[in-house]
Coordinates of C-alpha atoms and ligand atoms in Angstrom, one line a residue:
X1 CA 43.5 -8.2 37.6
X2 CA 41.6 -5.3 38.6
X3 CA 38.4 -4.8 40.2
X4 CA 35.7 -1.9 39.8
X5 CA 32.8 -1.0 42.0
X6 CA 29.1 -1.7 40.3
X7 CA 28.5 2.1 41.6
X8 CA 31.4 3.8 39.6
X9 CA 32.9 6.1 42.4
X10 CA 35.3 3.8 44.6
X11 CA 38.8 3.2 43.8
X12 CA 40.0 0.2 41.5
X13 CA 41.5 -2.5 43.8
X14 CA 43.5 -5.7 43.1
X15 CA 42.5 -9.1 44.1
X16 CA 44.2 -9.0 47.7
X17 CA 42.6 -6.0 48.4
X18 CA 39.0 -6.9 47.0
X19 CA 39.6 -10.3 49.0
X20 CA 39.8 -8.0 52.1
X21 CA 37.2 -5.4 51.1
X22 CA 33.5 -6.0 51.9
X23 CA 31.1 -3.4 50.0
X24 CA 33.2 -0.8 48.0
X25 CA 33.5 2.8 49.7
X26 CA 30.6 3.8 47.2
X27 CA 28.2 1.3 48.3
X28 CA 28.7 -0.7 45.2
X29 CA 30.0 -4.6 45.0
X30 CA 33.4 -5.2 43.3
X31 CA 33.4 -6.9 39.6
X32 CA 36.4 -7.8 37.2
X33 CA 37.2 -4.8 35.0
X34 CA 37.8 -7.3 32.2
X35 CA 36.6 -10.9 32.6
X36 CA 39.0 -13.4 31.2
X37 CA 37.8 -15.4 28.2
X38 CA 38.7 -19.0 27.2
X39 CA 38.9 -20.5 23.6
X40 CA 36.9 -23.5 23.1
X41 CA 40.0 -25.6 22.4
X42 CA 41.6 -24.1 25.8
X43 CA 38.4 -25.6 27.8
X44 CA 37.9 -28.6 25.9
X45 CA 41.8 -29.4 26.6
X46 CA 40.7 -29.5 30.3
X47 CA 38.6 -32.4 30.3
X48 CA 39.5 -34.8 32.6
X49 CA 41.5 -32.9 35.0
X50 CA 41.3 -33.2 38.6
X51 CA 38.9 -30.6 40.4
X52 CA 41.6 -28.6 41.7
X53 CA 43.8 -28.4 38.8
X54 CA 40.6 -27.2 36.7
X55 CA 39.9 -24.6 39.4
X56 CA 43.6 -23.4 38.9
X57 CA 42.9 -22.6 35.5
X58 CA 39.6 -21.3 35.5
X59 CA 40.4 -19.1 38.6
X60 CA 44.3 -18.1 37.8
X61 CA 43.4 -14.8 35.4
X62 CA 41.4 -13.7 38.7
X63 CA 44.4 -14.0 41.1
X64 CA 47.3 -12.9 38.8
X65 CA 49.5 -10.5 40.4
X66 CA 48.5 -11.0 43.8
X67 CA 49.4 -15.1 44.4
X68 CA 52.1 -16.9 42.7
X69 CA 51.0 -19.7 40.5
X70 CA 52.6 -22.6 42.8
X71 CA 51.1 -20.9 46.0
X72 CA 47.6 -21.1 44.5
X73 CA 48.1 -24.5 43.3
X74 CA 48.9 -25.5 46.7
X75 CA 46.1 -23.6 48.2
X76 CA 43.6 -25.3 45.7
X77 CA 44.9 -28.7 46.4
X78 CA 44.5 -28.4 50.1
X79 CA 41.0 -26.7 49.7
X80 CA 39.4 -29.3 47.7
X81 CA 41.6 -32.0 49.5
X82 CA 39.0 -31.8 52.6
X83 CA 35.8 -33.0 50.4
X84 CA 34.5 -36.5 51.0
X85 CA 33.8 -37.5 47.7
X86 CA 36.7 -38.1 45.4
X87 CA 34.9 -36.4 42.6
X88 CA 34.6 -33.3 44.7
X89 CA 31.5 -32.5 42.6
X90 CA 30.0 -35.7 41.5
X91 CA 27.1 -35.8 38.8
X92 CA 24.0 -37.8 39.7
X93 CA 21.5 -39.0 37.0
X94 CA 18.0 -38.4 37.6
X95 CA 16.5 -38.9 34.3
X96 CA 16.9 -38.4 30.5
X97 CA 19.3 -35.8 30.1
X98 CA 18.7 -34.6 33.6
X99 CA 21.4 -34.2 36.2
X100 CA 22.1 -33.1 39.9
X101 CA 25.3 -31.7 40.4
X102 CA 26.1 -32.7 44.3
X103 CA 28.1 -29.8 45.7
X104 CA 27.3 -31.2 49.4
X105 CA 30.5 -33.2 50.1
X106 CA 32.2 -30.7 51.8
X107 CA 32.5 -30.3 55.8
X108 CA 29.4 -28.6 56.2
X109 CA 27.0 -30.4 53.7
X110 CA 26.2 -27.4 51.6
X111 CA 27.9 -25.8 48.4
X112 CA 29.1 -22.8 50.4
X113 CA 31.9 -24.9 51.4
X114 CA 33.3 -24.8 47.8
X115 CA 33.8 -20.9 48.1
X116 CA 34.3 -20.6 52.1
X117 CA 37.1 -23.4 52.4
X118 CA 38.9 -21.4 49.7
X119 CA 38.3 -18.2 51.1
X120 CA 39.8 -18.9 54.7
X121 CA 42.9 -20.2 53.2
X122 CA 43.5 -17.2 50.8
X123 CA 42.9 -14.7 53.7
X124 CA 45.3 -16.5 55.8
X125 CA 47.8 -16.6 52.9
X126 CA 47.3 -13.0 52.3
X127 CA 47.4 -11.8 56.1
X128 CA 50.4 -13.7 56.7
X129 CA 52.4 -12.0 54.1
X130 CA 51.2 -8.5 55.0
X131 CA 51.9 -9.5 58.8
X132 CA 48.4 -8.6 59.5
X133 CA 45.5 -10.0 61.6
X134 CA 41.9 -9.5 60.9
X135 CA 38.2 -9.7 62.5
X136 CA 35.4 -11.5 60.8
X137 CA 32.1 -11.0 62.1
X138 CA 29.1 -12.6 60.2
X139 CA 25.3 -13.4 60.7
X140 CA 23.6 -16.6 60.1
X141 CA 20.4 -18.2 59.8
X142 CA 22.1 -21.4 58.9
X143 CA 24.6 -22.5 56.3
X144 CA 26.8 -19.5 55.9
X145 CA 27.9 -19.6 59.7
X146 CA 29.0 -23.2 59.5
X147 CA 30.8 -23.1 56.4
X148 CA 32.8 -19.8 57.2
X149 CA 33.5 -21.4 60.9
X150 CA 35.1 -24.6 59.1
X151 CA 36.6 -22.5 56.3
X152 CA 38.5 -20.2 58.9
X153 CA 39.0 -22.6 61.9
X154 CA 42.9 -23.2 60.9
X155 CA 43.5 -19.6 60.1
X156 CA 46.6 -18.0 62.2
X157 CA 45.6 -14.7 61.3
X158 CA 41.6 -14.6 61.6
X159 CA 39.5 -14.6 64.7
X160 CA 35.8 -15.3 63.5
X161 CA 32.5 -14.2 65.4
X162 CA 29.5 -15.7 64.1
X163 CA 26.0 -14.4 65.4
X164 CA 22.9 -16.8 65.0
X165 CA 19.4 -16.2 66.4
X166 CA 19.4 -18.0 69.7
X167 CA 16.9 -21.2 69.5
X168 CA 16.2 -20.4 65.9
X169 CA 18.4 -22.2 63.9
X170 CA 18.2 -26.3 63.5
X171 CA 19.8 -28.5 65.6
X172 CA 21.9 -29.7 62.8
X173 CA 23.0 -26.3 61.9
X174 CA 23.7 -25.2 65.3
X175 CA 25.8 -28.3 66.1
X176 CA 27.7 -27.7 62.9
X177 CA 29.0 -24.3 64.2
X178 CA 28.9 -24.7 68.0
X179 CA 31.0 -28.1 68.4
X180 CA 34.1 -26.8 66.3
X181 CA 36.6 -25.6 69.1
X182 CA 39.5 -23.1 68.5
X183 CA 40.7 -20.1 70.6
X184 CA 39.5 -18.0 67.4
X185 CA 36.0 -19.3 66.9
X186 CA 33.7 -17.6 68.7
X187 CA 29.8 -18.6 68.5
X188 CA 27.2 -15.8 69.8
X189 CA 23.5 -16.8 70.1
X190 CA 21.8 -13.8 70.3
X191 CA 18.5 -13.1 71.8
X192 CA 16.6 -11.8 68.9
X193 CA 16.1 -12.9 65.4
X194 CA 18.3 -13.1 62.5
X195 CA 17.5 -9.6 61.0
X196 CA 18.9 -8.4 64.4
X197 CA 21.9 -10.2 64.1
X198 CA 22.4 -8.9 60.4
X199 CA 21.9 -5.4 61.7
X200 CA 24.4 -5.9 64.5
X201 CA 27.0 -7.0 61.7
X202 CA 26.1 -4.0 59.2
X203 CA 26.3 -1.3 62.3
X204 CA 29.6 -2.8 62.9
X205 CA 31.1 -2.2 59.7
X206 CA 30.0 1.3 59.6
X207 CA 31.5 2.0 63.0
X208 CA 34.6 0.1 63.6
X209 CA 36.1 2.0 66.5
X210 CA 35.5 -0.8 68.9
X211 CA 37.9 -3.0 67.1
X212 CA 40.9 -0.6 68.0
X213 CA 42.4 -0.5 64.4
X214 CA 41.9 -4.4 63.3
X215 CA 40.5 -4.6 60.1
X216 CA 37.0 -6.2 59.8
X217 CA 36.3 -8.7 56.8
X218 CA 33.0 -9.4 55.2
X219 CA 32.3 -13.3 54.5
X220 CA 28.7 -12.9 53.3
X221 CA 28.1 -13.7 49.7
X222 CA 29.1 -10.1 48.2
X223 CA 32.7 -11.3 48.8
X224 CA 34.0 -11.6 45.2
X225 CA 36.5 -14.4 46.2
X226 CA 33.0 -16.4 47.0
X227 CA 31.6 -15.9 43.7
X228 CA 34.8 -16.7 41.8
X229 CA 35.2 -20.0 43.5
X230 CA 31.5 -20.8 42.5
X231 CA 32.6 -20.4 38.4
X232 CA 34.7 -23.5 38.6
X233 CA 32.0 -25.8 39.0
X234 CA 29.8 -24.8 36.0
X235 CA 33.3 -25.7 34.1
X236 CA 33.5 -29.1 35.7
X237 CA 29.9 -30.2 35.2
X238 CA 29.8 -29.1 31.5
X239 CA 33.2 -30.8 30.9
X240 CA 31.5 -34.2 32.0
X241 CA 28.3 -33.9 29.8
X242 CA 30.2 -33.3 26.6
X243 CA 31.3 -29.5 27.1
X244 CA 32.0 -27.0 25.5
X245 CA 31.3 -28.9 22.2
X246 CA 27.9 -29.3 23.3
X247 CA 25.8 -26.7 25.3
X248 CA 24.6 -27.2 28.9
X249 CA 21.6 -25.6 30.9
X250 CA 21.5 -24.8 34.7
X251 CA 18.7 -24.5 37.1
X252 CA 20.0 -22.9 40.2
X253 CA 18.4 -22.5 43.9
X254 CA 18.6 -18.9 44.4
X255 CA 18.7 -16.5 47.3
X256 CA 21.1 -14.2 47.2
X257 CA 21.9 -14.5 43.7
X258 CA 25.6 -15.4 44.1
X259 CA 25.7 -19.0 42.9
X260 CA 23.7 -18.2 39.6
X261 CA 26.0 -15.0 39.0
X262 CA 28.7 -17.8 38.9
X263 CA 27.1 -19.2 36.1
X264 CA 26.6 -16.3 33.9
X265 CA 30.1 -15.6 34.5
X266 CA 31.1 -18.7 33.4
X267 CA 29.1 -18.1 30.2
X268 CA 30.6 -14.9 29.7
X269 CA 34.2 -16.6 30.0
X270 CA 33.4 -18.9 27.1
X271 CA 31.5 -21.7 28.5
X272 CA 28.6 -22.5 26.4
X273 CA 25.5 -22.2 28.6
X274 CA 22.1 -22.3 26.7
X275 CA 19.7 -21.5 29.9
X276 CA 20.2 -20.4 33.3
X277 CA 17.1 -21.0 35.6
X278 CA 16.7 -18.8 38.6
X279 CA 14.8 -21.4 41.3
X280 CA 13.2 -19.4 44.4
X281 CA 11.0 -20.4 46.7
X282 CA 8.0 -18.2 47.9
X283 CA 10.5 -15.3 48.5
X284 CA 10.4 -14.7 44.8
X285 CA 11.7 -11.1 44.0
X286 CA 14.1 -12.5 41.6
X287 CA 11.6 -14.5 39.9
X288 CA 9.1 -11.5 39.9
X289 CA 11.9 -9.4 38.1
X290 CA 12.7 -12.1 35.5
X291 CA 8.7 -12.9 34.7
X292 CA 7.5 -9.3 35.0
X293 CA 10.2 -7.0 34.8
X294 CA 9.4 -5.7 38.3
X295 CA 12.1 -5.5 41.1
X296 CA 10.3 -4.7 44.3
X297 CA 10.7 -5.6 48.1
X298 CA 7.8 -7.7 49.4
X299 CA 7.6 -9.3 53.1
X300 CA 9.9 -12.0 54.1
X301 CA 8.1 -15.5 54.3
X302 CA 9.7 -18.4 56.6
X303 CA 9.9 -21.5 54.2
X304 CA 11.2 -25.1 54.4
X305 CA 14.1 -23.8 52.2
X306 CA 15.5 -21.5 54.8
X307 CA 18.9 -20.6 53.1
X308 CA 16.8 -19.0 50.3
X309 CA 14.7 -16.9 52.6
X310 CA 15.8 -13.1 51.4
X311 CA 13.9 -10.2 50.6
X312 CA 16.4 -8.7 48.7
X313 CA 19.4 -10.4 46.5
X314 CA 22.5 -8.6 47.1
X315 CA 24.3 -10.1 44.3
X316 CA 21.8 -9.0 41.5
X317 CA 23.3 -5.6 41.7
X318 CA 26.1 -7.3 39.4
X319 CA 24.0 -8.4 36.7
X320 CA 22.2 -5.1 36.8
X321 CA 25.8 -3.4 36.1
X322 CA 26.2 -5.6 33.2
X323 CA 22.5 -5.1 32.0
X324 CA 23.2 -1.3 31.7
X325 CA 26.5 -1.3 29.9
X326 CA 28.5 -1.2 32.9
X327 CA 27.5 2.6 33.4
X328 CA 28.2 2.9 37.8
X329 CA 26.4 6.1 37.4
X330 CA 23.1 4.7 36.0
X331 CA 23.5 1.9 38.6
X332 CA 23.9 4.1 41.6
X333 CA 20.7 6.2 40.4
X334 CA 18.6 2.5 40.3
X335 CA 19.7 1.3 43.6
X336 CA 19.1 4.8 45.6
X337 CA 15.7 4.9 43.9
X338 CA 15.2 1.3 45.3
X339 CA 16.5 1.9 48.8
X340 CA 13.9 5.0 48.8
X341 CA 11.1 2.2 48.7
X342 CA 10.3 2.4 45.2
X343 CA 11.4 -0.7 43.3
X344 CA 12.1 -0.6 39.6
X345 CA 12.0 -1.9 36.1
X346 CA 14.5 -1.6 33.4
X347 CA 14.1 -0.7 29.9
X348 CA 12.4 -3.0 28.1
X349 CA 15.1 -3.9 25.6
X350 CA 17.7 -4.7 28.5
X351 CA 15.0 -7.0 30.3
X352 CA 14.3 -8.7 26.8
X353 CA 18.0 -9.6 26.3
X354 CA 18.5 -10.7 29.9
X355 CA 15.5 -13.2 29.2
X356 CA 17.5 -14.8 26.2
X357 CA 19.6 -16.6 29.2
X358 CA 17.2 -16.6 32.4
X359 CA 14.1 -18.0 33.2
X360 CA 12.8 -18.5 36.6
X361 CA 10.1 -20.0 38.8
X362 CA 8.9 -19.5 42.3
X363 CA 8.1 -22.9 43.9
X364 CA 6.0 -22.8 47.4
X365 CA 6.5 -25.4 50.1
X366 CA 3.6 -27.9 48.9
X367 CA 5.5 -28.2 45.6
X368 CA 8.8 -28.6 47.5
X369 CA 7.7 -31.2 49.3
X370 CA 5.8 -33.0 46.1
X371 CA 9.1 -32.8 44.4
X372 CA 11.1 -34.4 47.1
X373 CA 8.4 -37.3 46.8
X374 CA 8.0 -37.7 43.3
X375 CA 12.0 -37.6 42.9
X376 CA 12.5 -40.1 45.4
X377 CA 9.8 -42.5 44.0
X378 CA 11.2 -42.1 40.4
X379 CA 14.7 -42.6 41.4
X380 CA 15.3 -43.2 45.1
X381 CA 17.3 -40.1 45.4
X382 CA 16.5 -38.1 48.6
X383 CA 16.7 -34.5 47.9
X384 CA 16.9 -31.6 50.0
X385 CA 14.4 -28.7 50.0
X386 CA 16.5 -26.2 48.1
X387 CA 17.5 -28.8 45.3
X388 CA 14.3 -30.0 45.0
X389 CA 13.2 -26.3 44.1
X390 CA 15.6 -26.3 41.4
X391 CA 14.4 -29.8 40.2
X392 CA 10.9 -28.5 40.1
X393 CA 12.3 -25.0 38.2
X394 CA 14.2 -26.9 35.5
X395 CA 11.1 -29.4 34.7
X396 CA 8.9 -26.5 34.2
X397 CA 11.0 -24.0 32.5
X398 CA 13.4 -26.3 30.3
X399 CA 13.7 -25.3 26.6
X400 CA 15.2 -28.1 25.1
X401 CA 15.1 -31.7 26.2
X402 CA 18.2 -32.3 23.9
X403 CA 20.3 -30.1 26.1
X404 CA 21.8 -31.5 29.4
X405 CA 19.9 -30.0 32.1
X406 CA 22.0 -29.7 35.4
X407 CA 20.8 -28.9 38.9
X408 CA 22.9 -27.5 41.2
X409 CA 22.3 -29.9 44.3
X410 CA 23.0 -27.1 47.0
X411 CA 22.6 -29.0 50.1
X412 CA 22.3 -32.9 52.0
X413 CA 18.8 -33.6 52.9
X414 CA 20.3 -34.2 56.5
X415 CA 20.5 -30.7 57.3
X416 CA 16.8 -29.8 56.5
X417 CA 15.0 -33.1 58.0
X418 CA 11.6 -31.2 58.6
X419 CA 11.2 -30.6 54.7
X420 CA 11.9 -34.2 53.9
X421 CA 9.5 -35.5 57.0
X422 CA 6.8 -33.2 55.3
X423 CA 7.5 -35.0 51.9
X424 CA 6.8 -38.2 53.8
X425 CA 9.1 -40.3 52.0
X426 CA 9.9 -42.5 55.3
X427 CA 13.3 -42.7 54.7
X428 CA 15.7 -42.3 57.9
X429 CA 18.0 -39.8 57.5
X430 CA 21.4 -40.7 58.4
X431 CA 24.5 -38.0 59.2
X432 CA 27.6 -38.7 57.1
X433 CA 30.4 -40.6 58.7
X434 CA 32.4 -37.4 59.7
X435 CA 29.3 -36.0 61.4
X436 CA 27.9 -39.1 62.7
X437 CA 28.6 -38.0 66.2
X438 CA 27.4 -34.7 65.9
X439 CA 24.9 -35.0 68.7
X440 CA 27.1 -36.2 71.2
X441 CA 29.7 -33.7 70.7
X442 CA 30.3 -30.7 73.3
X443 CA 29.0 -27.5 72.5
X444 CA 30.5 -24.1 72.8
X445 CA 28.7 -20.7 72.4
X446 CA 27.9 -17.6 74.2
X447 CA 24.3 -16.1 74.6
X448 CA 24.2 -12.7 74.4
X449 CA 21.5 -10.2 74.7
X450 CA 20.1 -8.2 71.7
X451 CA 22.4 -5.4 72.3
X452 CA 25.0 -4.1 69.9
X453 CA 27.4 -2.7 72.8
X454 CA 27.2 -6.2 74.3
X455 CA 28.3 -7.7 71.2
X456 CA 31.2 -5.3 70.1
X457 CA 32.6 -5.5 73.9
X458 CA 32.5 -9.3 73.6
X459 CA 34.2 -9.1 70.0
X460 CA 36.9 -6.3 71.6
X461 CA 37.4 -8.8 74.5
X462 CA 38.1 -11.9 72.5
X463 CA 39.1 -10.4 69.0
X464 CA 42.7 -11.8 69.6
X465 CA 42.9 -15.4 69.7
X466 CA 40.6 -15.0 72.8
X467 CA 42.2 -12.3 74.2
X468 CA 41.4 -8.3 74.3
X469 CA 42.2 -6.6 70.9
Ligands
PLP1 C1 23.1 -20.2 50.2 C2 22.3 -21.1 49.8 C3 21.6 -21.2 48.6 C4 21.4 -19.9 47.8 O1 22.4 -19.4 47.3 P1 22.5 -17.8 46.4 O2 24.0 -17.9 46.4 O3 22.4 -17.1 47.9 O4 21.9 -17.7 45.5 C5 20.8 -22.2 48.3 N1 20.9 -23.3 48.9 C6 21.5 -23.6 49.6 C7 21.6 -25.1 50.4 C8 22.1 -22.7 50.4 O5 22.9 -22.7 51.5

């Protein structure tokens, strides 16, 4: 499989190189040159497969030529072996034909484990083969950092540095990062905000001289391997609900557009999906596009669903690329005008075509809490605020009651106690067994000034399993 850039100017890469690449050299994102397509018979024959075997069948075409089947199977079995629920991604019924796909049974209790547990293992496999080591530097406002650390903690060939804003992430989120020890794991609390952290990561990619030749790898959601891993659970859910003979709809709590883009790909690979709902919080750039064909940046608001607090959705470029007939030059122009601060609309036919599949809703904090309370009263299920936004959007935007509606359950409620408390359901939140002693564990973290040079010096001092690069 070859991968091409959405802006048409960077060289095509194979899977191995795409795994290690961040942005393409032309500033675009990598996408498969040709998407695999499965027949209905083929998809139907996968019903009842264990999750890792389904994962093998869905993802195999993407890694062909880079990872032999037997090795890939073994990696997948290990990856999904660490999940605490034997169904890996169980479906729970909320209402008539309405389901939550629980994606929070991984080590850090959010769906990001599905991709980052795999990414860590794939990186280590490829690096071992090449005899290389890499450094990962990532910024997090919460979920990504812990999932990346959990995914990389056993990697022999990776040193990981995660920057979070000092005193600005929740206790649970911080402890999920700082209580994982390893000579290749480095938590850095920056005396600044999340944007400062993200800026440092960006600047480190732009000038890598401080790494003395060691390669820098991105683990944010633009990494293709993360999207790839997320395609699998759309198949998994649909197969349990009568697919592919029957079509299924999905409502997806959305920030950077990675998760829902995976659903779009599943559909293009042959899975009958009737409707994809973009569920956003008050940071609603995608809802404004889907409802009014305007893609314009606005100020960032802090909400009760912080993992969706974004101004711009980086993966949306991948959909825009398809929307424009995969014309890299057209896309480069569009993204340029966006960067100049203009924002944009797309041609009416392109937008109308997109809306045949996508609907959207923006849900504010008050509605989020109402939905948590409503679903708890109806079913006894306690939703996290992100999932609640998905449920609200599903109920508002649903086109057909005859088609099963699946809401992606992106996080466990225990990660977001503030929203649950505000919803007033009065149920005590309990950490799952493997995290029960989280608040007693020792923490390890370095606090650094909001200063790029200090952070880069720290990385070059510790980037080789705690020793200097
Ligand atoms: C990351 C995240 C999201 C948003 O996913 P995207 O792929 O960025 O759209 C939603 N919910 C939770 C809990 C998350 O951690």
